[in-house]
Amino acid sequence: MVDWNLAVATATRLVRPGPDVSRDEARAVVAELRRHAKASEGHVRGFTRMGTEETHDTPVLVVDRPGWVRANVAGFREILRPLLEKMQERRGSNPGSAVLGAVGGKVTGVELGMLLSFLSSRVLGQYETFAPATRDLPAGENGGGRLLLVAPNIVHVERELDVEPHDFRLWVCLHEETHRTQFTAVPWLRDHLEGEIQSFLAETDVDPMTFLERIRDAAQSLAGGRPEGEEEDGGRSFVELVQTPAQREILGRLTAVMSLLEGHADYVMDGVGPSVVPTVAEIREKFQQRRAKGASRLDMALRKLLGLDAKLRQYRDGERFVRAVVEQVGVDGFNRVWTSPNTLPTKAEIAKPADWVARVHRKAES
């Protein structure tokens, strides 16, 4: 269904070159990011009161843009395997399926590669929750996972914002280390997220032609090529264009969890920042401005279609939720959120933190 090797080759061929740095400068950046990542472990554990030194079993990898692409393709292959196998079985009984599969797999591989090439220059860091270990990309022993820091992107943004490089690099590491701590200190979180994602994928209509029609609709929306007379879709993202009503319900729960995780990382980054990042206020202000406006009108249009604008809202709404809960019940009270899937906030509770406090704390105290 997907030519994964072609996806990697396409993305690698199309990826933009990184900022101009000498070999010695590049080595210095990599070494510093590794030091900051290590230092961030203690900073984040101390501030969040989550995890211990022993819980950090996942590696930290400093990668370039092609390295980020390869890592993400490996993660996609792992998480999408059940769905693609299901679609393969369904298609196997159709005449000419072998030929259609070969052609379709290459088309999908090219499209995925184009998407990854676009994203590869925008991601500063990423905790890969479902990453399997490969020869070139190690992962954690207990269920996978690895933290990626994309060195050329970090250098590009620090230059674009004209901020103090050493401070910015530590600031980024604090955010990404928080994600690493979330998953290593909360053992059930990875399995819960994987279960929700697999439930989402299981609801996908596995008829290949129907699925391709939805992909085509999404592509027409991207190109502005809707059939004549068709109503506007209200600016829905690619994800929204290919989902069913049942998937929207699951996506609501996933959105709440991702808002929590992203908002918590922003909250921790700002909480730790003043004590270890001297210029944190300047970095935060400039970075927020960059997030809000995007690089260009094309960039903003693509963010909307791919659902990346929703991710920006997750940072804002989630950080507001975490801050409000901590103000009401303190850090330890907030940390009840990690007790079980039942104590995770709903999408409605992200918008109304007091409702989560009432449900989780008053219920526990009654």
Coordinates of C-alpha atoms in Angstrom, one line a residue:
M1 CA 0.0 0.0 0.0
V2 CA 2.9 2.4 0.7
D3 CA 6.4 2.2 -0.9
W4 CA 8.2 3.3 2.3
N5 CA 11.7 3.3 0.6
L6 CA 10.4 5.6 -2.1
A7 CA 8.9 7.9 0.6
V8 CA 12.3 8.2 2.2
A9 CA 14.1 8.7 -1.1
T10 CA 11.5 11.4 -2.2
A11 CA 11.7 13.3 1.1
T12 CA 15.5 13.1 1.1
R13 CA 15.7 14.4 -2.4
L14 CA 13.3 17.3 -1.8
V15 CA 14.4 18.3 1.7
R16 CA 15.7 21.8 1.9
P17 CA 19.4 22.3 2.8
G18 CA 20.1 23.3 6.3
P19 CA 21.7 26.6 7.5
D20 CA 25.3 27.2 6.4
V21 CA 27.6 26.0 9.1
S22 CA 31.2 24.7 9.1
R23 CA 32.0 21.1 10.1
D24 CA 33.5 22.3 13.4
E25 CA 30.4 24.4 14.1
A26 CA 28.1 21.5 13.4
R27 CA 30.1 19.2 15.8
A28 CA 29.9 21.9 18.5
V29 CA 26.1 22.2 18.1
V30 CA 25.6 18.5 18.3
A31 CA 27.8 18.2 21.4
E32 CA 26.0 21.1 23.1
L33 CA 22.6 19.7 22.4
R34 CA 23.6 16.4 23.9
R35 CA 24.8 18.2 27.1
H36 CA 21.7 20.2 27.3
A37 CA 19.5 17.2 26.9
K38 CA 21.3 15.5 29.7
A39 CA 21.0 18.5 32.0
S40 CA 17.3 18.9 31.1
E41 CA 16.6 15.5 32.7
G42 CA 17.3 16.8 36.2
H43 CA 15.7 20.2 35.6
V44 CA 12.4 18.6 34.4
R45 CA 12.3 15.9 37.1
G46 CA 12.8 18.4 39.8
F47 CA 10.1 20.8 38.5
T48 CA 7.5 18.2 37.6
R49 CA 8.2 15.8 40.5
M50 CA 7.8 13.0 37.9
G51 CA 10.1 10.0 37.4
T52 CA 13.5 9.0 38.5
E53 CA 16.9 8.7 36.9
E54 CA 16.2 5.0 36.3
T55 CA 13.0 5.7 34.3
H56 CA 14.9 7.4 31.4
D57 CA 15.6 4.3 29.2
T58 CA 15.1 6.0 25.9
P59 CA 18.0 7.4 23.8
V60 CA 18.5 11.0 22.8
L61 CA 19.5 11.3 19.1
V62 CA 20.7 14.5 17.5
V63 CA 19.8 14.2 13.8
D64 CA 19.7 16.2 10.5
R65 CA 16.6 16.6 8.3
P66 CA 17.1 13.3 6.4
G67 CA 17.6 11.5 9.7
W68 CA 14.3 12.9 11.0
V69 CA 12.6 11.6 7.9
R70 CA 14.0 8.1 8.3
A71 CA 13.0 8.0 11.9
N72 CA 9.4 9.1 11.2
V73 CA 9.0 6.7 8.3
A74 CA 10.0 3.9 10.7
G75 CA 7.4 5.1 13.2
F76 CA 4.7 5.4 10.5
R77 CA 5.4 1.8 9.3
E78 CA 5.0 0.5 12.9
I79 CA 1.8 2.3 13.8
L80 CA 0.0 1.9 10.4
R81 CA 0.9 -1.8 9.9
P82 CA -2.4 -3.2 11.2
L83 CA -4.4 -0.9 8.9
L84 CA -2.3 -1.5 5.8
E85 CA -2.4 -5.2 6.3
K86 CA -6.2 -5.1 6.6
M87 CA -6.4 -3.0 3.4
Q88 CA -4.0 -5.4 1.7
E89 CA -6.2 -8.4 2.5
R90 CA -9.3 -6.6 1.3
R91 CA -7.7 -5.6 -1.9
G92 CA -6.1 -9.0 -2.5
S93 CA -9.4 -10.5 -3.8
N94 CA -9.9 -7.8 -6.5
P95 CA -8.8 -8.4 -10.1
G96 CA -5.6 -6.6 -11.0
S97 CA -4.9 -5.8 -7.4
A98 CA -1.1 -6.6 -7.8
V99 CA -0.7 -4.0 -10.5
L100 CA -2.9 -1.4 -8.7
G101 CA -1.0 -2.1 -5.5
A102 CA 2.4 -1.5 -7.1
V103 CA 1.3 1.7 -8.8
G104 CA -0.7 2.9 -5.7
G105 CA 2.2 2.2 -3.4
K106 CA 4.6 4.3 -5.4
V107 CA 2.1 7.2 -5.7
T108 CA 1.4 7.1 -1.9
G109 CA 5.2 6.8 -1.2
V110 CA 5.9 10.0 -3.3
E111 CA 3.0 11.9 -1.6
L112 CA 4.2 10.9 1.9
G113 CA 7.7 11.8 0.9
M114 CA 6.6 15.3 -0.2
L115 CA 4.7 15.8 3.1
L116 CA 7.7 14.7 5.2
S117 CA 10.1 17.0 3.2
F118 CA 7.8 19.9 4.1
L119 CA 7.7 19.0 7.8
S120 CA 11.4 18.1 8.1
S121 CA 12.5 21.7 8.1
R122 CA 10.0 22.8 10.7
V123 CA 10.4 20.3 13.6
L124 CA 12.8 21.3 16.3
G125 CA 12.5 18.2 18.4
Q126 CA 10.2 15.2 18.8
Y127 CA 9.6 12.4 21.2
E128 CA 8.9 9.4 19.0
T129 CA 6.5 7.3 21.2
F130 CA 6.1 4.3 18.9
A131 CA 9.5 4.2 17.3
P132 CA 11.0 0.7 16.7
A133 CA 14.7 0.2 17.0
T134 CA 16.6 0.1 13.7
R135 CA 20.2 -0.4 12.8
D136 CA 20.8 3.3 12.5
L137 CA 18.2 4.5 15.0
P138 CA 18.2 2.9 18.5
A139 CA 15.1 3.1 20.7
G140 CA 14.2 2.3 24.3
E141 CA 14.2 -1.2 25.5
N142 CA 10.8 -1.1 27.1
G143 CA 8.5 -0.6 24.2
G144 CA 10.5 1.7 22.0
G145 CA 10.7 5.4 22.1
R146 CA 13.4 7.9 21.4
L147 CA 14.0 11.7 21.6
L148 CA 15.0 13.4 18.4
L149 CA 16.6 16.9 18.3
V150 CA 16.9 18.2 14.7
A151 CA 20.1 20.3 14.9
P152 CA 19.8 22.2 11.6
N153 CA 16.3 23.4 12.4
I154 CA 17.3 24.6 15.8
V155 CA 20.2 26.6 14.4
H156 CA 17.9 28.0 11.7
V157 CA 15.3 29.2 14.1
E158 CA 17.8 30.7 16.6
R159 CA 19.3 32.7 13.8
E160 CA 15.9 33.7 12.4
L161 CA 14.8 34.9 15.9
D162 CA 18.2 36.5 16.6
V163 CA 18.3 35.0 20.1
E164 CA 21.2 33.8 22.3
P165 CA 22.0 30.3 20.8
H166 CA 23.1 28.5 23.9
D167 CA 19.9 29.7 25.8
F168 CA 17.7 28.7 22.9
R169 CA 19.1 25.2 22.6
L170 CA 18.6 24.5 26.3
W171 CA 15.1 26.0 26.1
V172 CA 14.2 23.6 23.2
C173 CA 15.7 20.6 25.2
L174 CA 13.6 21.4 28.2
H175 CA 10.4 21.2 26.1
E176 CA 11.3 17.9 24.5
E177 CA 12.7 16.4 27.7
T178 CA 9.3 17.0 29.3
H179 CA 7.7 14.8 26.6
R180 CA 10.3 12.1 27.3
T181 CA 9.6 12.3 31.0
Q182 CA 5.8 12.1 30.5
F183 CA 6.1 8.8 28.7
T184 CA 8.9 7.2 30.7
A185 CA 7.4 8.2 34.1
V186 CA 3.9 7.2 33.2
P187 CA 4.1 3.6 32.0
W188 CA 0.5 3.2 30.8
L189 CA 0.5 6.4 28.7
R190 CA 2.1 4.9 25.6
D191 CA -0.2 1.8 25.5
H192 CA -3.3 4.1 26.1
L193 CA -2.3 6.4 23.2
E194 CA -1.5 3.4 20.9
G195 CA -4.9 1.9 21.7
E196 CA -6.7 5.1 20.8
I197 CA -4.8 5.4 17.6
Q198 CA -5.5 1.8 16.6
S199 CA -9.2 2.4 17.4
F200 CA -9.1 5.4 15.1
L201 CA -7.5 3.4 12.3
A202 CA -9.8 0.5 12.8
E203 CA -12.8 2.7 12.0
T204 CA -11.2 3.6 8.6
D205 CA -13.2 2.3 5.7
V206 CA -10.8 -0.4 4.4
D207 CA -12.1 -0.4 0.9
P208 CA -9.1 0.9 -1.1
M209 CA -11.2 2.7 -3.7
T210 CA -13.2 4.5 -1.0
F211 CA -10.0 5.4 0.8
L212 CA -8.4 6.7 -2.4
E213 CA -11.5 8.8 -3.1
R214 CA -11.1 10.5 0.3
I215 CA -7.4 11.1 -0.4
R216 CA -8.4 12.6 -3.8
D217 CA -10.9 14.9 -2.1
A218 CA -8.2 16.1 0.2
A219 CA -5.8 16.7 -2.6
Q220 CA -8.4 18.7 -4.5
S221 CA -9.0 20.8 -1.5
L222 CA -5.2 21.4 -1.3
A223 CA -5.1 22.4 -4.9
G224 CA -8.3 24.5 -4.7
G225 CA -9.8 22.2 -7.3
R226 CA -13.2 21.4 -5.9
P227 CA -15.9 20.3 -8.5
E228 CA -18.0 23.2 -9.8
G229 CA -20.9 24.0 -7.5
E230 CA -19.5 22.1 -4.5
E231 CA -19.8 23.9 -1.2
E232 CA -16.8 25.2 0.7
D233 CA -15.6 22.7 3.3
G234 CA -15.1 25.3 6.0
G235 CA -11.3 25.0 5.8
R236 CA -11.2 21.5 7.2
S237 CA -7.9 19.8 7.6
F238 CA -6.7 16.7 5.7
V239 CA -7.3 14.6 8.8
E240 CA -10.9 15.9 9.1
L241 CA -11.5 15.2 5.4
V242 CA -10.8 11.5 5.7
Q243 CA -12.4 10.6 9.0
T244 CA -15.8 9.1 9.9
P245 CA -18.2 10.2 12.7
A246 CA -16.8 7.5 15.0
Q247 CA -13.3 8.7 14.3
R248 CA -14.2 12.3 15.2
E249 CA -15.2 11.0 18.7
I250 CA -11.9 9.2 19.1
L251 CA -10.1 12.3 17.8
G252 CA -11.7 14.4 20.4
R253 CA -10.2 12.2 23.1
L254 CA -6.8 12.2 21.4
T255 CA -7.0 16.0 21.0
A256 CA -7.5 16.4 24.8
V257 CA -4.5 14.1 25.5
M258 CA -2.2 15.9 23.1
S259 CA -3.3 19.3 24.4
L260 CA -2.4 18.1 27.9
L261 CA 1.0 16.8 26.8
E262 CA 1.9 19.9 24.7
G263 CA 0.6 22.3 27.2
H264 CA 2.4 20.6 30.1
A265 CA 5.7 20.8 28.1
D266 CA 5.2 24.5 27.5
Y267 CA 4.4 25.1 31.1
V268 CA 7.4 23.2 32.3
M269 CA 9.7 24.9 29.8
D270 CA 8.5 28.3 31.1
G271 CA 8.7 27.2 34.7
V272 CA 12.2 25.9 34.6
G273 CA 13.4 28.6 32.1
P274 CA 13.9 31.6 34.4
S275 CA 16.4 29.7 36.7
V276 CA 18.5 28.2 33.9
V277 CA 17.9 30.2 30.7
P278 CA 18.8 33.9 31.3
T279 CA 17.0 35.2 28.2
V280 CA 13.9 33.0 28.4
A281 CA 11.5 36.0 28.3
E282 CA 12.9 37.3 25.0
I283 CA 13.0 33.8 23.5
R284 CA 9.4 33.0 24.5
E285 CA 8.1 36.3 23.1
K286 CA 9.8 35.9 19.8
F287 CA 9.0 32.3 19.5
Q288 CA 5.3 32.9 20.2
Q289 CA 5.2 35.6 17.5
R290 CA 6.8 33.1 15.0
R291 CA 4.3 30.4 15.9
A292 CA 1.4 32.8 15.4
K293 CA 2.2 34.3 12.1
G294 CA 3.8 31.4 10.2
A295 CA 6.6 31.8 7.7
S296 CA 4.3 32.7 4.7
R297 CA 0.8 32.6 3.4
L298 CA 1.6 29.3 1.7
D299 CA 2.9 27.9 5.0
M300 CA -0.2 29.0 6.8
A301 CA -2.4 27.4 4.2
L302 CA -0.5 24.1 4.4
R303 CA -0.7 24.3 8.2
K304 CA -4.4 24.6 8.0
L305 CA -4.9 21.8 5.6
L306 CA -2.6 19.4 7.5
G307 CA -4.1 20.2 10.8
L308 CA -1.0 21.9 12.2
D309 CA -3.0 25.0 13.2
A310 CA -4.8 22.6 15.6
K311 CA -1.5 21.7 17.1
L312 CA -0.8 25.4 17.8
R313 CA -4.1 25.6 19.7
Q314 CA -3.1 22.5 21.7
Y315 CA 0.0 24.4 23.0
R316 CA -2.1 27.4 24.0
D317 CA -5.2 25.6 25.4
G318 CA -3.2 22.9 27.1
E319 CA -0.8 25.3 28.8
R320 CA -3.8 27.3 30.1
F321 CA -5.3 24.1 31.5
V322 CA -2.1 23.1 33.3
R323 CA -1.5 26.5 34.7
A324 CA -5.1 26.8 36.0
V325 CA -5.0 23.4 37.7
V326 CA -1.6 24.0 39.3
E327 CA -2.9 27.3 40.7
Q328 CA -5.9 25.5 42.2
V329 CA -4.4 22.3 43.6
G330 CA -0.6 22.6 43.2
V331 CA 1.9 20.5 41.3
D332 CA 1.1 17.3 43.2
G333 CA -2.6 17.9 42.7
F334 CA -2.1 18.3 39.0
N335 CA 0.0 15.1 38.8
R336 CA -3.1 13.1 39.6
V337 CA -3.8 13.5 35.9
W338 CA -1.2 10.8 35.3
T339 CA -3.0 8.2 37.6
S340 CA -4.9 6.4 34.9
P341 CA -6.7 7.0 31.6
N342 CA -9.8 7.9 33.7
T343 CA -8.0 10.9 35.2
L344 CA -7.0 12.4 31.8
P345 CA -9.0 15.5 31.0
T346 CA -11.7 15.4 28.4
K347 CA -11.7 17.9 25.5
A348 CA -14.4 19.9 27.4
E349 CA -12.3 19.9 30.6
I350 CA -9.3 21.3 28.8
A351 CA -11.4 24.4 28.1
K352 CA -12.8 24.3 31.7
P353 CA -10.0 23.2 34.1
A354 CA -12.3 23.7 37.1
D355 CA -14.5 20.9 35.9
W356 CA -11.5 18.5 35.8
V357 CA -10.6 19.5 39.4
A358 CA -14.1 19.0 40.5
R359 CA -14.3 15.5 38.9
V360 CA -10.9 14.2 39.9
H361 CA -10.3 15.8 43.3
R362 CA -13.8 16.0 44.8
K363 CA -14.6 12.5 43.7
A364 CA -11.3 11.2 45.3
E365 CA -12.0 13.1 48.5
S366 CA -15.6 12.1 48.8

